[in-house]
Amino acid sequence: MSKRRAVGDFAGVPVISAPGIIQGIDDEMHVQMLGAGQEVGRSCCVIKYKGRTIVCDTGVHPAFSGMAALPFLDELDWSTVDAILITHFHLDHAASLTYVMEKTSFREGNGVVYMSHPTKAVYRFLMSDFVRVSTAGSDDKLFTEEEMLASWSTIIGFDFEQEILLPASNNPESSTSSSSNAAVRFTSFAAGHVLGACMFLIEIAGLRVLYTGDYSTEEDRHLVPAKLPIWEKKPDVMICESTYGQVPTFPRTGMEAQFTTLVSNIIKRGGRVLLPVFALGRAQEILLILDEYWAAHPELHHVPIYYISSLALKCMDVYRQYIHTMSPNVREKFARGINPFDFKAKTSFIRPLERGLAKLNDKGPCVVMASPGFLTNGTSRELLEKWAPDPRNGLIITGYSVEGVMARTIMNEPTEIQALNGGAKISRRLSVDYISFSAHVDYTQNAKFIDEVMPAHLILVHGEANNMSRLRSALKTKFAERKDDIQIYTPRNVETVKIRFRGERMAKALGTLAETTPKAATPLSGLLVSKDFTYTFLAPSDLRDFTGLSTSIILQRQRLTLSVSWELVQWHLQEMYGKIQQGVDKEGLMTMRIMDIVDVKAVGKMDWVVEWVGSVSNDMVADSVIALVLGVDKSPASVKIRLTVVDWSETSMGASSHCSHRHPHAEPITPPPKTTKTLDDAESAGEETSQEKDLPTRLDRLIAFLDSYFGKVELVIPGPKTAGVSSPPLENAAESEKSTEPSVPLEGDTELTPPTTTTTNPEDEEHLAEVETTTAPTLPTQPLVPVIRVHLDDLIADVRVEDLQIICENESFKARVENVVGLAMAVVRPLSEMGAGVFLESVKEVEEGPRGKRVAKVVEGEADNKV
């Protein structure tokens, strides 16, 4: 870890940069084309990642009409869409938007539609014209103008290079996922295709996708070309158009000269020039070229240039309004008071016609620009059928034409064309030329831009299958020569591209956690805060200062009804959790505090309350406490245990050894009046210390465990200066006092009495001790030290209490007893000793205790001597 200062709002605050705190994350992005997959038309790209769904463009196919022209909308649940981003206003990218917004489940979700301000302004006029043209003479209409206007009013506009953060997801399919609210933002950049066209840099949970839409890197008369955005991190995925595939185009200046020469030659031979264009887009560029050429050639001043499109004339105000988004050439003219789009000015040679062919004078040479550009219907199709038989006339296709439309068919120069009304075929004798002014990148420009972006994954869209395949092969060859590892995909419609990412995240430790630099591999504890693609590691106390968030504490209370005594509950809790705190709370209720987390209170004769602050770890402790308390009255140990009045001692009131810190919810509990006693005082008063009381309990549980396993077990304890004497279990020793009846095996709750004792010669005892230390242990008739004697059929094994050593003549039985004792000791130890470095306690010596009880002195044993 490297310690460094934060930036921005956290300047001057200690920060620890910890790469890899969140690492090894597997993420899979899905990209599905509902249109424009190995085709040109009905663009619709679906991006899914981290539970978020973004759709780029919703167009129609120009070669079809009605429902057939729509993208494959049924492949997506539109109610899960977070946002629809429209790149530009062309029909193949935006015309099905109203249908999606008004007639799909998109209305049921919280999705939002975004497009640039110029695109939104033009979109309204363009869609009104689309509704009028598409429904003329047809019942297969997709939507009405009222529906279009209703949806248009909810669209959100934006400016170029404006960063927009999307609201949280409402996706029901991902509502249970922690990633369903992954942050999403996007930024738009000028695409240079038409007015308002943009490409999107989309960022979902830190993963970056560049969706180009239709773009052009070549500067023209009125648009700013697409340029490589300035970014701190390059995109991980690039979704790029491939309209022209591997085909290069002519340089711009040469293309304009060729175009004006063709127009001039047709006019000189007395013909008419038909330029089919779309109402908006390339039409404005061609008008500027012709207006400038006519001004430089006086011999053409008598030849009219007609622009037939009421829609284009309506949108001219939009072009004038957004001149500030156009090229420096246009902005410079506008600054001098010249509006290049004011074609009604006296200095312009363009004659706009708002009422179609009614005022068209085509008796002599002229130039006519008419829509639509694909010659599928409308004014441009009418003029084509009218002028086709005259060889003096000429048709110049100025843009890209998709498969299946008249503009694409006539480029093959057929001798006849089909009349639009389905009548007889019309002879075609006019000349046909193709000069592309479409603002799409050719192979050279596209390859250069891809090379500058250099994404890890490239998805080619918006191109015919052959063009796309050639482009992919050319790019793979180019990147292979440079040994660049780029994955290239060419999906078909409805085919899903699945891209898996495995990355690392970096979290910054701020505030208290950053005051000291931790050593490598040291675990850190705190709150991990995720916001806007960044992770912050904070101490809970710093949460408000750095995030503005506040914390809350949930105090949990569980009421229980138990017909058991306070002392019995206390005994069980101590057996499980070790030392506990006891006292009274501020309301005067008797309280036991377990691990400084859970309070158990007696609120009535049979009413109990368990109280704790809710958290993952605290809930686990509370669950175990509740389960234990509820089982007290059914526990076999509760039946055997002899209840005694518990003195309040310094030991029981001390803090729990498991959690030395104080929790914010923990109210102080006040101990009742008590008399402080030392260990010596307790012994002199005839009272057992906590260690003295703990050993009999643990031995009793060990004996009970062995008894349940083998069926016949007895505790044999020789009296002072005595050998070969058996004794009852320690738990009953206090009750039997100094009874002189012989010992019997442990059988349930049989009442036991102590045996009579015999004394031995001290010299014999010393001799036996010497033999025990110098020879291997054997099974004596009477043991010299306290043992647990285990019987199984005719076999006998003694378990020495002081070190748990097994003494048995049968090795097989000895090994069996060793295994069971090891298991028993793991079970009988209280939870307080588990994993805390506390070893098994062993008996050092047994002697007469206070009031005649047999007391075992206890010391901590070594780890290597214990089971």
Coordinates of C-alpha atoms in Angstrom, one line a residue, residues 220-623:
D220 CA -17.1 19.7 -44.4
R221 CA -18.7 23.1 -44.9
H222 CA -21.0 23.2 -41.9
L223 CA -20.2 20.4 -39.4
V224 CA -17.5 19.8 -36.9
P225 CA -15.8 16.4 -37.6
A226 CA -15.6 13.6 -35.1
K227 CA -12.4 13.8 -33.1
L228 CA -10.9 11.4 -30.5
P229 CA -12.2 12.5 -27.1
I230 CA -9.8 13.3 -24.4
W231 CA -10.2 10.7 -21.6
E232 CA -8.2 9.4 -18.7
K233 CA -9.0 5.8 -19.5
K234 CA -9.6 4.3 -23.0
P235 CA -12.9 2.4 -23.6
D236 CA -13.0 -1.3 -22.9
V237 CA -15.5 -1.9 -25.7
M238 CA -16.1 0.0 -28.9
I239 CA -19.3 -0.5 -30.9
C240 CA -18.5 1.0 -34.3
E241 CA -20.2 1.5 -37.7
S242 CA -18.9 -0.4 -40.7
T243 CA -21.1 1.1 -43.5
Y244 CA -18.4 1.2 -46.2
G245 CA -16.5 -1.8 -45.0
Q246 CA -13.0 -1.9 -46.6
V247 CA -14.0 0.6 -49.4
P248 CA -12.0 3.8 -49.5
T249 CA -13.5 7.1 -50.7
F250 CA -12.2 9.9 -52.8
P251 CA -10.6 13.0 -51.1
R252 CA -13.2 15.6 -50.3
T253 CA -11.9 18.3 -52.7
G254 CA -11.7 15.9 -55.6
M255 CA -15.2 14.6 -54.9
E256 CA -16.7 18.1 -54.9
A257 CA -15.0 18.9 -58.2
Q258 CA -16.3 15.7 -59.8
F259 CA -19.8 16.4 -58.6
T260 CA -19.9 20.0 -59.9
T261 CA -18.5 18.8 -63.2
L262 CA -21.2 16.2 -63.6
V263 CA -23.9 18.7 -62.8
S264 CA -22.4 21.2 -65.3
N265 CA -22.2 18.7 -68.1
I266 CA -25.8 17.6 -67.8
I267 CA -26.9 21.2 -67.9
K268 CA -24.8 21.9 -70.9
R269 CA -26.5 19.1 -72.8
G270 CA -29.8 20.6 -72.0
G271 CA -30.8 18.1 -69.4
R272 CA -32.3 18.3 -65.9
V273 CA -30.3 17.1 -62.8
L274 CA -32.1 15.1 -60.2
L275 CA -30.4 14.9 -56.8
P276 CA -32.4 12.6 -54.4
V277 CA -31.5 13.6 -50.9
F278 CA -32.9 13.3 -47.4
A279 CA -34.6 16.5 -46.2
L280 CA -32.0 17.1 -43.6
G281 CA -28.3 16.1 -43.4
R282 CA -26.4 15.9 -46.6
A283 CA -28.9 18.1 -48.4
Q284 CA -27.7 21.2 -46.5
E285 CA -24.1 20.4 -47.4
I286 CA -24.9 20.0 -51.1
L287 CA -26.9 23.2 -51.2
L288 CA -23.9 25.1 -49.8
I289 CA -21.6 23.5 -52.5
L290 CA -24.0 24.4 -55.4
D291 CA -24.6 27.9 -54.1
E292 CA -20.9 28.5 -53.9
Y293 CA -20.3 27.0 -57.4
W294 CA -23.0 29.0 -59.0
A295 CA -21.6 32.2 -57.5
A296 CA -18.3 31.5 -59.1
H297 CA -19.7 30.6 -62.6
P298 CA -21.9 33.4 -64.1
E299 CA -22.8 31.3 -67.1
L300 CA -25.0 29.2 -64.8
H301 CA -26.9 32.0 -63.2
H302 CA -29.9 31.5 -65.5
V303 CA -30.2 27.9 -64.4
P304 CA -32.5 27.5 -61.4
I305 CA -31.6 25.3 -58.4
Y306 CA -34.8 24.0 -56.8
Y307 CA -35.0 22.6 -53.3
I308 CA -38.3 20.8 -52.9
S309 CA -38.9 20.0 -49.3
S310 CA -41.3 21.7 -47.0
L311 CA -39.8 19.7 -44.1
A312 CA -36.3 21.1 -44.8
L313 CA -37.6 24.6 -45.0
K314 CA -39.3 24.2 -41.6
C315 CA -36.0 22.9 -40.1
M316 CA -33.9 25.8 -41.5
D317 CA -34.8 27.7 -38.3
V318 CA -33.2 24.9 -36.3
Y319 CA -30.0 25.2 -38.3
R320 CA -29.9 28.9 -37.8
Q321 CA -30.5 28.4 -34.1
Y322 CA -27.6 25.9 -33.6
I323 CA -25.0 27.6 -35.8
H324 CA -22.7 27.8 -32.7
T325 CA -22.4 24.0 -32.9
M326 CA -21.2 24.0 -36.5
S327 CA -17.8 24.4 -38.2
P328 CA -15.6 27.5 -37.8
N329 CA -16.3 28.5 -41.4
V330 CA -20.0 28.8 -40.7
R331 CA -19.5 30.6 -37.4
E332 CA -17.2 33.1 -39.0
K333 CA -19.7 34.0 -41.7
F334 CA -22.5 34.3 -39.2
A335 CA -20.3 36.6 -37.1
R336 CA -20.1 38.9 -40.3
G337 CA -23.8 38.9 -40.5
I338 CA -24.0 36.3 -43.2
N339 CA -26.4 33.4 -42.7
P340 CA -25.3 30.6 -45.0
F341 CA -28.7 28.8 -44.5
D342 CA -30.8 31.8 -45.5
F343 CA -31.5 30.5 -49.1
K344 CA -34.2 33.1 -49.6
A345 CA -31.7 35.9 -49.6
K346 CA -31.2 37.8 -52.9
T347 CA -27.6 36.7 -53.1
S348 CA -28.6 33.0 -53.1
F349 CA -29.2 30.9 -56.2
I350 CA -31.4 28.4 -54.4
R351 CA -35.1 28.5 -54.9
P352 CA -37.0 26.7 -52.1
L353 CA -40.3 25.2 -53.2
E354 CA -42.8 24.4 -50.4
R355 CA -45.6 22.9 -52.4
G356 CA -43.9 20.0 -54.3
L357 CA -44.1 20.1 -58.1
A358 CA -46.8 22.7 -58.5
K359 CA -44.4 25.6 -59.1
L360 CA -41.6 23.6 -60.7
N361 CA -40.5 24.9 -64.1
D362 CA -38.7 22.1 -65.7
K363 CA -39.1 23.1 -69.4
G364 CA -35.4 23.8 -69.6
P365 CA -32.2 22.8 -67.8
C366 CA -32.5 22.9 -64.0
V367 CA -31.2 21.3 -60.9
V368 CA -33.7 19.7 -58.5
M369 CA -33.0 18.4 -55.0
A370 CA -35.9 16.4 -53.7
S371 CA -36.6 13.8 -50.9
P372 CA -36.5 11.0 -50.1
G373 CA -32.9 10.0 -50.8
F374 CA -33.8 6.3 -51.4
L375 CA -36.3 7.1 -54.2
T376 CA -38.9 4.9 -52.5
N377 CA -41.8 7.3 -52.9
G378 CA -42.5 11.0 -52.7
T379 CA -41.3 13.9 -54.9
S380 CA -38.0 12.3 -55.9
R381 CA -39.7 9.2 -57.1
E382 CA -42.2 11.2 -59.2
L383 CA -39.5 13.1 -60.9
L384 CA -37.5 10.0 -61.6
E385 CA -40.4 8.3 -63.4
K386 CA -41.1 11.6 -65.3
W387 CA -37.5 12.2 -66.4
A388 CA -36.2 8.7 -66.9
P389 CA -37.0 8.3 -70.6
D390 CA -35.0 11.4 -71.7
P391 CA -31.3 10.7 -72.2
R392 CA -30.4 14.4 -71.7
N393 CA -31.4 14.1 -68.1
G394 CA -29.1 12.8 -65.3
L395 CA -29.5 11.2 -61.9
I396 CA -26.8 11.6 -59.3
I397 CA -27.0 9.5 -56.2
T398 CA -25.2 11.4 -53.4
G399 CA -25.4 9.1 -50.5
Y400 CA -25.3 5.5 -49.3
S401 CA -28.3 3.4 -50.4
V402 CA -29.4 0.2 -48.6
E403 CA -30.3 -3.0 -50.2
G404 CA -33.8 -3.3 -51.6
V405 CA -34.6 0.4 -52.4
M406 CA -34.9 2.1 -55.8
A407 CA -31.7 4.2 -55.3
R408 CA -29.7 0.9 -54.9
T409 CA -31.4 -0.9 -57.8
I410 CA -31.0 1.9 -60.4
M411 CA -27.3 2.1 -59.7
N412 CA -27.0 -1.2 -61.7
E413 CA -28.4 0.9 -64.7
P414 CA -31.4 -1.3 -65.7
T415 CA -33.1 -0.5 -69.0
E416 CA -36.5 -0.3 -67.3
I417 CA -37.8 0.7 -63.9
Q418 CA -41.0 -0.3 -62.2
A419 CA -43.6 2.5 -61.8
L420 CA -44.6 3.2 -58.2
N421 CA -48.3 2.8 -58.9
G422 CA -47.7 -0.8 -60.1
G423 CA -48.4 0.0 -63.7
A424 CA -46.3 -0.6 -66.8
K425 CA -42.5 -0.4 -66.6
I426 CA -40.8 2.8 -67.6
S427 CA -37.9 3.0 -69.9
R428 CA -34.7 4.3 -68.2
R429 CA -32.5 6.3 -70.5
L430 CA -31.2 9.1 -68.2
S431 CA -27.6 8.8 -67.0
V432 CA -26.9 7.4 -63.5
D433 CA -23.9 8.5 -61.5
Y434 CA -22.9 7.9 -57.9
I435 CA -20.8 10.3 -55.8
S436 CA -21.0 9.7 -52.1
F437 CA -21.5 12.8 -49.9
S438 CA -22.7 10.6 -47.1
A439 CA -20.9 11.5 -43.8
H440 CA -19.7 8.0 -43.0
V441 CA -16.1 7.0 -42.5
D442 CA -14.5 5.0 -45.2
Y443 CA -12.0 2.2 -44.4
T444 CA -9.0 4.5 -44.0
Q445 CA -10.8 6.9 -41.6
N446 CA -12.5 4.1 -39.7
A447 CA -9.3 2.1 -39.2
K448 CA -7.4 5.1 -38.1
F449 CA -10.1 6.1 -35.5
I450 CA -10.2 2.5 -34.2
D451 CA -6.4 2.5 -34.0
E452 CA -6.5 5.7 -31.9
V453 CA -9.1 4.3 -29.5
M454 CA -7.5 0.8 -29.4
P455 CA -10.2 -0.9 -27.4
A456 CA -9.8 -4.5 -26.1
H457 CA -13.1 -5.5 -27.8
L458 CA -14.5 -4.2 -31.1
I459 CA -18.1 -4.8 -32.2
L460 CA -18.8 -3.9 -35.8
V461 CA -22.4 -2.9 -36.6
H462 CA -24.4 -0.9 -39.2
G463 CA -22.9 -2.6 -42.3
E464 CA -23.9 -5.2 -44.8
A465 CA -22.5 -8.7 -44.1
N466 CA -20.0 -8.7 -47.0
N467 CA -18.6 -5.2 -46.1
M468 CA -18.5 -6.1 -42.5
S469 CA -16.7 -9.3 -43.1
R470 CA -14.1 -7.6 -45.3
L471 CA -13.5 -4.9 -42.7
R472 CA -13.0 -7.5 -40.0
S473 CA -10.5 -9.4 -42.0
A474 CA -8.5 -6.3 -42.9
L475 CA -8.5 -5.1 -39.3
K476 CA -7.4 -8.5 -37.9
T477 CA -4.6 -8.6 -40.4
K478 CA -3.5 -5.1 -39.4
F479 CA -3.6 -5.7 -35.7
A480 CA -1.9 -9.1 -36.0
E481 CA 1.1 -7.6 -37.8
R482 CA 1.5 -5.2 -34.8
K483 CA 0.7 -8.0 -32.3
D484 CA -2.1 -6.0 -30.9
D485 CA -4.6 -8.2 -29.0
I486 CA -8.1 -6.9 -30.1
Q487 CA -11.2 -9.1 -30.2
I488 CA -13.5 -8.3 -33.2
Y489 CA -17.1 -9.3 -33.3
T490 CA -19.7 -9.0 -36.2
P491 CA -23.0 -10.1 -34.6
R492 CA -26.1 -10.8 -36.6
N493 CA -29.5 -9.5 -35.5
V494 CA -30.7 -10.8 -32.1
E495 CA -27.3 -12.5 -31.6
T496 CA -25.8 -11.7 -28.2
V497 CA -22.1 -11.0 -27.8
K498 CA -21.0 -12.0 -24.3
I499 CA -17.8 -10.3 -23.1
R500 CA -16.3 -11.4 -19.8
F501 CA -14.1 -9.0 -17.8
R502 CA -12.0 -9.9 -14.8
G503 CA -10.6 -6.8 -13.2
E504 CA -9.5 -5.2 -10.0
R505 CA -11.0 -2.4 -8.0
M506 CA -9.1 0.0 -5.8
A507 CA -10.4 1.4 -2.5
K508 CA -9.1 4.5 -0.8
A509 CA -8.9 4.4 3.0
L510 CA -9.8 7.8 4.4
G511 CA -9.8 9.5 7.8
T512 CA -9.1 7.4 10.9
L513 CA -8.2 4.3 8.9
A514 CA -5.5 6.3 7.0
E515 CA -3.8 7.8 10.0
T516 CA -1.3 4.9 10.1
T517 CA -0.1 2.8 7.2
P518 CA -0.9 -0.9 7.8
K519 CA 1.6 -3.6 7.0
A520 CA 1.2 -5.8 4.0
A521 CA -1.4 -8.6 4.3
T522 CA -2.8 -6.9 7.4
P523 CA -6.6 -7.1 7.5
L524 CA -8.5 -3.9 7.7
S525 CA -12.0 -3.4 9.3
G526 CA -14.3 -0.7 8.3
L527 CA -17.1 0.4 5.9
L528 CA -16.7 0.0 2.2
V529 CA -18.6 2.9 0.4
S530 CA -19.2 2.7 -3.3
K531 CA -20.1 5.9 -5.2
D532 CA -19.6 7.0 -8.8
F533 CA -17.3 4.1 -9.7
T534 CA -15.0 4.7 -6.7
Y535 CA -14.6 2.7 -3.5
T536 CA -13.9 4.4 -0.2
F537 CA -12.8 2.6 3.0
L538 CA -14.0 4.4 6.2
A539 CA -14.3 3.9 9.9
P540 CA -17.9 4.1 11.0
S541 CA -17.2 7.2 13.0
D542 CA -16.0 9.0 9.8
L543 CA -19.1 8.1 7.7
R544 CA -20.9 11.4 8.2
D545 CA -17.8 13.5 7.6
F546 CA -16.9 12.0 4.3
T547 CA -20.2 10.9 2.8
G548 CA -22.9 13.0 4.6
L549 CA -24.6 9.8 5.6
S550 CA -25.9 9.1 9.1
T551 CA -25.9 5.9 10.9
S552 CA -28.7 4.3 12.9
I553 CA -28.8 1.8 15.7
I554 CA -31.5 -0.9 15.9
L555 CA -32.1 -2.1 19.4
Q556 CA -33.5 -5.6 19.3
R557 CA -35.7 -7.0 22.2
Q558 CA -37.0 -10.5 22.5
R559 CA -39.4 -11.4 25.3
L560 CA -39.3 -15.0 26.7
T561 CA -41.4 -16.9 29.2
L562 CA -39.4 -19.3 31.4
S563 CA -40.2 -21.1 34.6
V564 CA -36.6 -21.4 35.8
S565 CA -34.6 -19.6 38.4
W566 CA -32.1 -16.8 37.9
E567 CA -29.3 -18.9 39.2
L568 CA -30.0 -21.8 36.8
V569 CA -29.9 -19.4 33.8
Q570 CA -26.8 -17.9 35.1
W571 CA -25.1 -21.3 35.4
H572 CA -25.9 -22.3 31.9
L573 CA -24.7 -18.9 30.5
Q574 CA -21.5 -19.2 32.3
E575 CA -20.9 -22.7 31.1
M576 CA -21.3 -21.6 27.5
Y577 CA -19.8 -18.1 27.4
G578 CA -17.5 -18.1 30.4
K579 CA -17.5 -15.1 32.7
I580 CA -20.5 -12.7 32.5
Q581 CA -21.3 -9.4 34.0
Q582 CA -24.2 -9.2 36.5
G583 CA -25.9 -6.2 38.0
V584 CA -29.0 -4.0 37.6
D585 CA -29.8 -1.7 34.7
K586 CA -31.1 1.9 35.0
E587 CA -34.6 0.6 35.5
G588 CA -33.5 -1.6 38.4
L589 CA -33.9 -4.9 36.5
M590 CA -31.6 -7.8 37.3
T591 CA -29.3 -8.1 34.2
M592 CA -26.7 -10.4 32.9
R593 CA -24.4 -9.1 30.1
I594 CA -22.9 -11.7 27.8
M595 CA -19.7 -10.9 25.8
D596 CA -20.6 -7.2 26.3
I597 CA -23.2 -7.7 23.5
V598 CA -26.4 -9.3 24.8
D599 CA -28.3 -8.4 28.0
V600 CA -30.5 -11.0 29.7
K601 CA -33.0 -9.3 32.1
A602 CA -35.5 -10.7 34.5
V603 CA -38.6 -8.5 34.3
G604 CA -41.0 -10.7 36.2
K605 CA -41.4 -14.0 37.9
M606 CA -41.5 -15.9 34.6
D607 CA -40.8 -13.1 32.2
W608 CA -37.4 -12.5 30.6
V609 CA -36.1 -10.0 28.1
V610 CA -33.1 -10.5 25.8
E611 CA -31.8 -7.2 24.4
W612 CA -29.0 -6.4 22.0
V613 CA -28.0 -4.0 19.2
G614 CA -28.8 -5.5 15.8
S615 CA -25.9 -6.4 13.5
V616 CA -24.7 -9.5 11.7
S617 CA -22.3 -10.7 14.4
N618 CA -24.5 -9.5 17.3
D619 CA -27.5 -11.3 15.9
M620 CA -25.5 -14.5 15.9
V621 CA -24.6 -14.2 19.5
A622 CA -28.1 -13.2 20.5
D623 CA -29.6 -16.2 18.6

